[in-house]
PDB file of C-alpha atoms in Angstrom:
ATOM      1  CA  GLN A   1       1.085   2.800   8.707  1.00  0.00           C
ATOM      2  CA  SER A   2       0.688  -0.725   7.216  1.00  0.00           C
ATOM      3  CA  ALA A   3       2.975  -2.345   4.614  1.00  0.00           C
ATOM      4  CA  LEU A   4       1.736  -2.327   1.234  1.00  0.00           C
ATOM      5  CA  THR A   5       0.795  -5.730   0.118  1.00  0.00           C
ATOM      6  CA  GLN A   6       2.666  -7.712  -2.635  1.00  0.00           C
ATOM      7  CA  PRO A   7       2.553 -11.388  -3.467  1.00  0.00           C
ATOM      8  CA  ALA A   8       5.066 -13.475  -1.718  1.00  0.00           C
ATOM      9  CA  SER A   9       6.252 -14.947  -4.966  1.00  0.00           C
ATOM     10  CA  VAL A  10       5.843 -14.721  -8.750  1.00  0.00           C
ATOM     11  CA  SER A  11       7.681 -16.995 -11.385  1.00  0.00           C
ATOM     12  CA  GLY A  12       8.219 -17.100 -15.098  1.00  0.00           C
ATOM     13  CA  SER A  13      10.167 -18.678 -17.502  1.00  0.00           C
ATOM     14  CA  PRO A  14      13.020 -16.781 -19.545  1.00  0.00           C
ATOM     15  CA  GLY A  15      11.497 -14.483 -22.250  1.00  0.00           C
ATOM     16  CA  GLN A  16       8.212 -14.494 -20.534  1.00  0.00           C
ATOM     17  CA  SER A  17       6.539 -11.303 -19.043  1.00  0.00           C
ATOM     18  CA  ILE A  18       5.520 -11.225 -15.366  1.00  0.00           C
ATOM     19  CA  THR A  19       3.559  -8.610 -13.249  1.00  0.00           C
ATOM     20  CA  ILE A  20       3.975  -7.918  -9.726  1.00  0.00           C
ATOM     21  CA  SER A  21       1.497  -5.944  -7.870  1.00  0.00           C
ATOM     22  CA  CYS A  22       1.399  -3.678  -4.856  1.00  0.00           C
ATOM     23  CA  THR A  23      -1.635  -2.821  -3.171  1.00  0.00           C
ATOM     24  CA  GLY A  24      -2.253   0.093  -0.661  1.00  0.00           C
ATOM     25  CA  THR A  25      -4.968   2.707   0.127  1.00  0.00           C
ATOM     26  CA  SER A  26      -5.928   6.009  -0.919  1.00  0.00           C
ATOM     27  CA  SER A  27      -3.667   7.405   1.865  1.00  0.00           C
ATOM     28  CA  ASP A  28      -0.525   6.105   0.109  1.00  0.00           C
ATOM     29  CA  VAL A  29      -0.471   4.370  -3.407  1.00  0.00           C
ATOM     30  CA  GLY A  30      -3.807   5.849  -4.531  1.00  0.00           C
ATOM     31  CA  GLY A  31      -3.346   9.424  -3.348  1.00  0.00           C
ATOM     32  CA  TYR A  32       0.113  10.094  -4.788  1.00  0.00           C
ATOM     33  CA  ASN A  33       2.133   9.535  -8.007  1.00  0.00           C
ATOM     34  CA  TYR A  34       5.115   8.630  -5.675  1.00  0.00           C
ATOM     35  CA  VAL A  35       5.364   4.995  -6.207  1.00  0.00           C
ATOM     36  CA  SER A  36       8.892   3.365  -6.587  1.00  0.00           C
ATOM     37  CA  TRP A  37      10.045  -0.134  -7.191  1.00  0.00           C
ATOM     38  CA  TYR A  38      13.329  -1.602  -5.961  1.00  0.00           C
ATOM     39  CA  GLN A  39      15.195  -4.867  -6.988  1.00  0.00           C
ATOM     40  CA  GLN A  40      17.253  -6.570  -4.305  1.00  0.00           C
ATOM     41  CA  HIS A  41      19.808  -9.365  -4.901  1.00  0.00           C
ATOM     42  CA  PRO A  42      20.842 -11.534  -1.826  1.00  0.00           C
ATOM     43  CA  GLY A  43      23.261  -9.808   0.317  1.00  0.00           C
ATOM     44  CA  LYS A  44      23.096  -6.399  -1.714  1.00  0.00           C
ATOM     45  CA  ALA A  45      21.435  -3.050  -1.380  1.00  0.00           C
ATOM     46  CA  PRO A  46      18.118  -2.324  -3.128  1.00  0.00           C
ATOM     47  CA  LYS A  47      18.440  -0.881  -6.493  1.00  0.00           C
ATOM     48  CA  LEU A  48      15.998   1.713  -7.756  1.00  0.00           C
ATOM     49  CA  MET A  49      14.235   0.341 -10.880  1.00  0.00           C
ATOM     50  CA  ILE A  50      11.167   2.853 -11.224  1.00  0.00           C
ATOM     51  CA  TYR A  51      10.064   5.857  -9.727  1.00  0.00           C
ATOM     52  CA  ASP A  52       7.081   8.086  -9.734  1.00  0.00           C
ATOM     53  CA  VAL A  53       4.995   5.164 -10.698  1.00  0.00           C
ATOM     54  CA  SER A  54       6.376   4.764 -14.249  1.00  0.00           C
ATOM     55  CA  ASN A  55       9.812   6.483 -14.717  1.00  0.00           C
ATOM     56  CA  ARG A  56      13.034   4.565 -15.197  1.00  0.00           C
ATOM     57  CA  PRO A  57      16.328   5.768 -13.836  1.00  0.00           C
ATOM     58  CA  SER A  58      19.168   6.124 -16.299  1.00  0.00           C
ATOM     59  CA  GLY A  59      20.826   2.790 -17.014  1.00  0.00           C
ATOM     60  CA  VAL A  60      17.673   0.597 -15.996  1.00  0.00           C
ATOM     61  CA  SER A  61      16.463  -1.737 -18.728  1.00  0.00           C
ATOM     62  CA  ASN A  62      13.477  -0.695 -20.526  1.00  0.00           C
ATOM     63  CA  ARG A  63      12.199  -4.296 -19.902  1.00  0.00           C
ATOM     64  CA  PHE A  64      11.154  -2.899 -16.505  1.00  0.00           C
ATOM     65  CA  SER A  65       7.889  -0.809 -16.640  1.00  0.00           C
ATOM     66  CA  GLY A  66       5.632   0.397 -13.852  1.00  0.00           C
ATOM     67  CA  SER A  67       1.899   1.503 -13.825  1.00  0.00           C
ATOM     68  CA  LYS A  68      -0.794   2.339 -11.407  1.00  0.00           C
ATOM     69  CA  SER A  69      -4.658   1.998 -11.153  1.00  0.00           C
ATOM     70  CA  GLY A  70      -6.434   3.158  -8.204  1.00  0.00           C
ATOM     71  CA  ASN A  71      -4.877   1.846  -5.004  1.00  0.00           C
ATOM     72  CA  THR A  72      -2.804  -0.714  -6.821  1.00  0.00           C
ATOM     73  CA  ALA A  73       0.660  -0.303  -8.502  1.00  0.00           C
ATOM     74  CA  SER A  74       2.387  -2.736 -10.796  1.00  0.00           C
ATOM     75  CA  LEU A  75       5.885  -3.607 -12.025  1.00  0.00           C
ATOM     76  CA  THR A  76       6.069  -5.425 -15.147  1.00  0.00           C
ATOM     77  CA  ILE A  77       9.202  -7.487 -16.407  1.00  0.00           C
ATOM     78  CA  SER A  78       9.172  -8.249 -19.930  1.00  0.00           C
ATOM     79  CA  GLY A  79      11.572 -10.824 -21.618  1.00  0.00           C
ATOM     80  CA  LEU A  80      12.485 -12.239 -18.308  1.00  0.00           C
ATOM     81  CA  GLN A  81      16.126 -13.109 -17.846  1.00  0.00           C
ATOM     82  CA  ALA A  82      17.943 -15.006 -15.381  1.00  0.00           C
ATOM     83  CA  GLU A  83      19.479 -12.072 -13.854  1.00  0.00           C
ATOM     84  CA  ASP A  84      15.981 -10.727 -12.942  1.00  0.00           C
ATOM     85  CA  GLU A  85      15.647 -13.331 -10.229  1.00  0.00           C
ATOM     86  CA  ALA A  86      15.683 -11.191  -7.214  1.00  0.00           C
ATOM     87  CA  ASP A  87      13.431  -9.653  -4.364  1.00  0.00           C
ATOM     88  CA  TYR A  88      11.417  -6.773  -5.518  1.00  0.00           C
ATOM     89  CA  TYR A  89       9.745  -4.235  -3.206  1.00  0.00           C
ATOM     90  CA  CYS A  90       7.326  -1.465  -4.007  1.00  0.00           C
ATOM     91  CA  SER A  91       7.284   1.779  -1.931  1.00  0.00           C
ATOM     92  CA  SER A  92       4.977   4.945  -1.750  1.00  0.00           C
ATOM     93  CA  TYR A  93       4.810   8.278  -0.115  1.00  0.00           C
ATOM     94  CA  THR A  94       2.117   8.395   2.356  1.00  0.00           C
ATOM     95  CA  SER A  95       1.510  11.654   3.868  1.00  0.00           C
ATOM     96  CA  SER A  96       0.446  15.104   2.992  1.00  0.00           C
ATOM     97  CA  SER A  97       1.485  16.778   6.275  1.00  0.00           C
ATOM     98  CA  THR A  98       5.099  15.570   6.427  1.00  0.00           C
ATOM     99  CA  LEU A  99       7.546  13.176   4.887  1.00  0.00           C
ATOM    100  CA  ASP A 100       6.710   9.706   5.316  1.00  0.00           C
ATOM    101  CA  TYR A 101       7.251   6.357   3.279  1.00  0.00           C
ATOM    102  CA  VAL A 102       5.896   2.941   3.364  1.00  0.00           C
ATOM    103  CA  PHE A 103       7.324  -0.220   1.569  1.00  0.00           C
ATOM    104  CA  GLY A 104       5.658  -3.299   0.345  1.00  0.00           C
ATOM    105  CA  THR A 105       6.008  -6.649   1.872  1.00  0.00           C
ATOM    106  CA  GLY A 106       8.137  -7.834  -1.048  1.00  0.00           C
ATOM    107  CA  THR A 107       7.979 -10.466  -3.789  1.00  0.00           C
ATOM    108  CA  LYS A 108      10.572 -13.192  -4.720  1.00  0.00           C
ATOM    109  CA  VAL A 109      10.937 -13.370  -8.349  1.00  0.00           C
ATOM    110  CA  THR A 110      12.002 -16.737  -9.695  1.00  0.00           C
ATOM    111  CA  VAL A 111      13.162 -17.450 -13.141  1.00  0.00           C
ATOM    112  CA  LEU A 112      12.260 -21.078 -13.926  1.00  0.00           C
TER     113      LEU A 112
ATOM    114  CA  GLN B   1      29.888   9.054  -8.624  1.00  0.00           C
ATOM    115  CA  LEU B   2      27.986   9.511  -5.429  1.00  0.00           C
ATOM    116  CA  GLN B   3      28.971   6.760  -2.901  1.00  0.00           C
ATOM    117  CA  LEU B   4      27.600   6.349   0.760  1.00  0.00           C
ATOM    118  CA  GLN B   5      29.231   4.157   3.536  1.00  0.00           C
ATOM    119  CA  GLU B   6      27.536   3.351   6.801  1.00  0.00           C
ATOM    120  CA  SER B   7      29.609   2.852   9.728  1.00  0.00           C
ATOM    121  CA  GLY B   8      29.055   2.028  13.551  1.00  0.00           C
ATOM    122  CA  PRO B   9      29.102  -0.789  16.153  1.00  0.00           C
ATOM    123  CA  GLY B  10      27.962  -4.054  14.933  1.00  0.00           C
ATOM    124  CA  LEU B  11      26.785  -5.227  18.224  1.00  0.00           C
ATOM    125  CA  VAL B  12      24.596  -3.125  20.662  1.00  0.00           C
ATOM    126  CA  LYS B  13      23.209  -4.139  24.232  1.00  0.00           C
ATOM    127  CA  PRO B  14      19.491  -4.085  24.756  1.00  0.00           C
ATOM    128  CA  SER B  15      18.060  -0.639  26.231  1.00  0.00           C
ATOM    129  CA  GLU B  16      21.275   1.170  24.869  1.00  0.00           C
ATOM    130  CA  THR B  17      21.429   3.600  21.982  1.00  0.00           C
ATOM    131  CA  LEU B  18      22.287   2.250  18.424  1.00  0.00           C
ATOM    132  CA  SER B  19      24.480   4.941  16.604  1.00  0.00           C
ATOM    133  CA  LEU B  20      25.443   4.916  13.023  1.00  0.00           C
ATOM    134  CA  THR B  21      27.161   7.243  10.666  1.00  0.00           C
ATOM    135  CA  CYS B  22      26.892   7.622   6.926  1.00  0.00           C
ATOM    136  CA  THR B  23      29.792   9.186   4.999  1.00  0.00           C
ATOM    137  CA  VAL B  24      28.921  10.607   1.513  1.00  0.00           C
ATOM    138  CA  SER B  25      31.650  10.905  -1.198  1.00  0.00           C
ATOM    139  CA  GLY B  26      31.525  12.020  -4.543  1.00  0.00           C
ATOM    140  CA  GLY B  27      28.975  14.751  -3.831  1.00  0.00           C
ATOM    141  CA  SER B  28      27.816  17.468  -1.246  1.00  0.00           C
ATOM    142  CA  ILE B  29      25.429  16.546   1.493  1.00  0.00           C
ATOM    143  CA  SER B  30      24.395  20.109   1.270  1.00  0.00           C
ATOM    144  CA  SER B  31      23.134  19.866  -2.195  1.00  0.00           C
ATOM    145  CA  SER B  32      19.933  21.260  -2.455  1.00  0.00           C
ATOM    146  CA  SER B  33      16.450  19.263  -3.271  1.00  0.00           C
ATOM    147  CA  TYR B  34      17.929  15.995  -1.753  1.00  0.00           C
ATOM    148  CA  TYR B  35      16.940  14.163   1.555  1.00  0.00           C
ATOM    149  CA  TRP B  36      19.228  11.684   3.292  1.00  0.00           C
ATOM    150  CA  GLY B  37      17.585   8.923   4.840  1.00  0.00           C
ATOM    151  CA  TRP B  38      18.055   5.686   7.024  1.00  0.00           C
ATOM    152  CA  ILE B  39      16.131   2.305   6.010  1.00  0.00           C
ATOM    153  CA  ARG B  40      16.323  -0.808   7.711  1.00  0.00           C
ATOM    154  CA  GLN B  41      15.807  -4.622   7.064  1.00  0.00           C
ATOM    155  CA  PRO B  42      15.549  -7.332   9.673  1.00  0.00           C
ATOM    156  CA  PRO B  43      17.332 -10.540   8.692  1.00  0.00           C
ATOM    157  CA  GLY B  44      14.929 -12.277   6.022  1.00  0.00           C
ATOM    158  CA  LYS B  45      12.299  -9.554   6.146  1.00  0.00           C
ATOM    159  CA  GLY B  46      11.368  -6.461   4.399  1.00  0.00           C
ATOM    160  CA  LEU B  47      12.411  -2.824   4.351  1.00  0.00           C
ATOM    161  CA  GLU B  48      11.384  -0.155   6.623  1.00  0.00           C
ATOM    162  CA  TRP B  49      11.705   3.462   6.499  1.00  0.00           C
ATOM    163  CA  ILE B  50      13.232   5.000   9.692  1.00  0.00           C
ATOM    164  CA  GLY B  51      13.628   8.595   8.790  1.00  0.00           C
ATOM    165  CA  SER B  52      15.319  11.420   6.720  1.00  0.00           C
ATOM    166  CA  ILE B  53      16.976  14.717   6.929  1.00  0.00           C
ATOM    167  CA  TYR B  54      16.675  17.433   4.205  1.00  0.00           C
ATOM    168  CA  TYR B  55      19.783  19.321   3.308  1.00  0.00           C
ATOM    169  CA  SER B  56      18.582  22.319   5.147  1.00  0.00           C
ATOM    170  CA  GLY B  57      18.309  20.224   8.518  1.00  0.00           C
ATOM    171  CA  SER B  58      14.661  19.397   8.584  1.00  0.00           C
ATOM    172  CA  THR B  59      13.945  16.022  10.035  1.00  0.00           C
ATOM    173  CA  TYR B  60      11.208  13.538   9.406  1.00  0.00           C
ATOM    174  CA  TYR B  61      10.627  10.275  11.132  1.00  0.00           C
ATOM    175  CA  ASN B  62       8.484   6.994  10.669  1.00  0.00           C
ATOM    176  CA  PRO B  63       5.762   7.543  13.435  1.00  0.00           C
ATOM    177  CA  SER B  64       6.204   4.208  14.748  1.00  0.00           C
ATOM    178  CA  LEU B  65       9.827   5.107  15.689  1.00  0.00           C
ATOM    179  CA  LYS B  66       9.808   8.718  16.174  1.00  0.00           C
ATOM    180  CA  SER B  67      10.082   8.587  19.899  1.00  0.00           C
ATOM    181  CA  ARG B  68      13.346   6.901  19.774  1.00  0.00           C
ATOM    182  CA  VAL B  69      14.867   8.228  16.550  1.00  0.00           C
ATOM    183  CA  THR B  70      17.363  11.196  16.155  1.00  0.00           C
ATOM    184  CA  ILE B  71      18.732  11.903  12.709  1.00  0.00           C
ATOM    185  CA  SER B  72      21.430  14.697  12.471  1.00  0.00           C
ATOM    186  CA  VAL B  73      23.840  16.118   9.821  1.00  0.00           C
ATOM    187  CA  ASP B  74      27.490  17.313   9.867  1.00  0.00           C
ATOM    188  CA  THR B  75      28.211  19.263   6.599  1.00  0.00           C
ATOM    189  CA  SER B  76      31.788  19.789   7.640  1.00  0.00           C
ATOM    190  CA  LYS B  77      32.314  16.029   7.564  1.00  0.00           C
ATOM    191  CA  ASN B  78      29.844  15.215   4.575  1.00  0.00           C
ATOM    192  CA  GLN B  79      28.108  12.964   7.008  1.00  0.00           C
ATOM    193  CA  PHE B  80      24.627  12.283   8.569  1.00  0.00           C
ATOM    194  CA  SER B  81      24.033  10.066  11.596  1.00  0.00           C
ATOM    195  CA  LEU B  82      21.196   7.898  13.210  1.00  0.00           C
ATOM    196  CA  LYS B  83      20.670   7.399  16.747  1.00  0.00           C
ATOM    197  CA  LEU B  84      17.992   4.790  17.831  1.00  0.00           C
ATOM    198  CA  SER B  85      17.329   4.658  21.640  1.00  0.00           C
ATOM    199  CA  SER B  86      16.048   1.921  23.946  1.00  0.00           C
ATOM    200  CA  VAL B  87      16.921  -0.951  21.451  1.00  0.00           C
ATOM    201  CA  THR B  88      15.506  -4.336  21.684  1.00  0.00           C
ATOM    202  CA  ALA B  89      16.114  -7.709  19.815  1.00  0.00           C
ATOM    203  CA  ALA B  90      13.352  -6.213  17.392  1.00  0.00           C
ATOM    204  CA  ASP B  91      15.824  -3.551  16.224  1.00  0.00           C
ATOM    205  CA  THR B  92      18.351  -6.113  14.808  1.00  0.00           C
ATOM    206  CA  ALA B  93      18.678  -5.268  11.075  1.00  0.00           C
ATOM    207  CA  VAL B  94      21.019  -4.301   8.249  1.00  0.00           C
ATOM    208  CA  TYR B  95      20.890  -0.492   8.417  1.00  0.00           C
ATOM    209  CA  TYR B  96      21.018   1.521   5.124  1.00  0.00           C
ATOM    210  CA  CYS B  97      21.689   5.039   4.386  1.00  0.00           C
ATOM    211  CA  ALA B  98      20.484   6.465   1.150  1.00  0.00           C
ATOM    212  CA  ARG B  99      19.897   9.831  -0.678  1.00  0.00           C
ATOM    213  CA  HIS B 100      16.384  10.534  -2.182  1.00  0.00           C
ATOM    214  CA  ALA B 101      14.648  13.314  -3.844  1.00  0.00           C
ATOM    215  CA  GLN B 102      10.763  12.733  -3.288  1.00  0.00           C
ATOM    216  CA  ALA B 103      10.264   9.126  -3.220  1.00  0.00           C
ATOM    217  CA  ASP B 104      12.782   7.737  -5.242  1.00  0.00           C
ATOM    218  CA  PHE B 105      15.829   6.388  -3.057  1.00  0.00           C
ATOM    219  CA  GLN B 106      18.351   6.036  -5.687  1.00  0.00           C
ATOM    220  CA  HIS B 107      21.765   6.010  -3.905  1.00  0.00           C
ATOM    221  CA  TRP B 108      22.151   3.506  -1.362  1.00  0.00           C
ATOM    222  CA  GLY B 109      25.066   2.349   1.111  1.00  0.00           C
ATOM    223  CA  GLN B 110      26.143  -1.249   1.023  1.00  0.00           C
ATOM    224  CA  GLY B 111      24.238  -1.635   4.539  1.00  0.00           C
ATOM    225  CA  THR B 112      25.478  -2.577   7.942  1.00  0.00           C
ATOM    226  CA  LEU B 113      24.222  -5.285  10.064  1.00  0.00           C
ATOM    227  CA  VAL B 114      23.576  -4.261  13.580  1.00  0.00           C
ATOM    228  CA  THR B 115      22.701  -6.835  16.131  1.00  0.00           C
ATOM    229  CA  VAL B 116      21.015  -6.079  19.511  1.00  0.00           C
ATOM    230  CA  SER B 117      22.000  -8.866  22.084  1.00  0.00           C
ATOM    231  CA  SER B 118      23.712  -8.823  25.455  1.00  0.00           C
TER     232      SER B 118
END
């Protein structure tokens, strides 16, 4: 069970759009529509931003969107704002026989 | 509003057992269709799912930790617990409890740092 691969860092200017990738295998990201994304500010617990590939929980800005193609999922943040600067983690369900989850390596988003 | 709060020792000696409890308020731990899980994060590193327990009591563990992990639930206290045996320095981390449906960990505790050191 290897961690999903994310870029270590992504940056953008306020108002721009950025995309974070999350690459797995056919046993996790590619095999199920159970990819979620989490935002984590320093010293805080993660916050769910996207679930089931592209669904937003109530209260999450529509500037955040998710998608998936093959074994790679993506999180797009549009209209980048200073408060979006944080670490982002993807996660995927990864088993058909039991419950099992794997997280991504994490991406630091910097707002320039 | 659902709230989760981790509690337990912040320091554990190597080879001993780490024990943490998550107290749930604002909702019943017996609610159907939800899992109650543990996730950890070593300092400066990423997240790792440890395991989850279903409201019915069924347990599910990360294969890499399965031999050392036990998760249990106490519905009378609205709590669930984590035990991790034979700890080493590699188990030093912030431990979070969380509620999830399928793959969406929507409600998290604030986390508690557990350091493994003699």
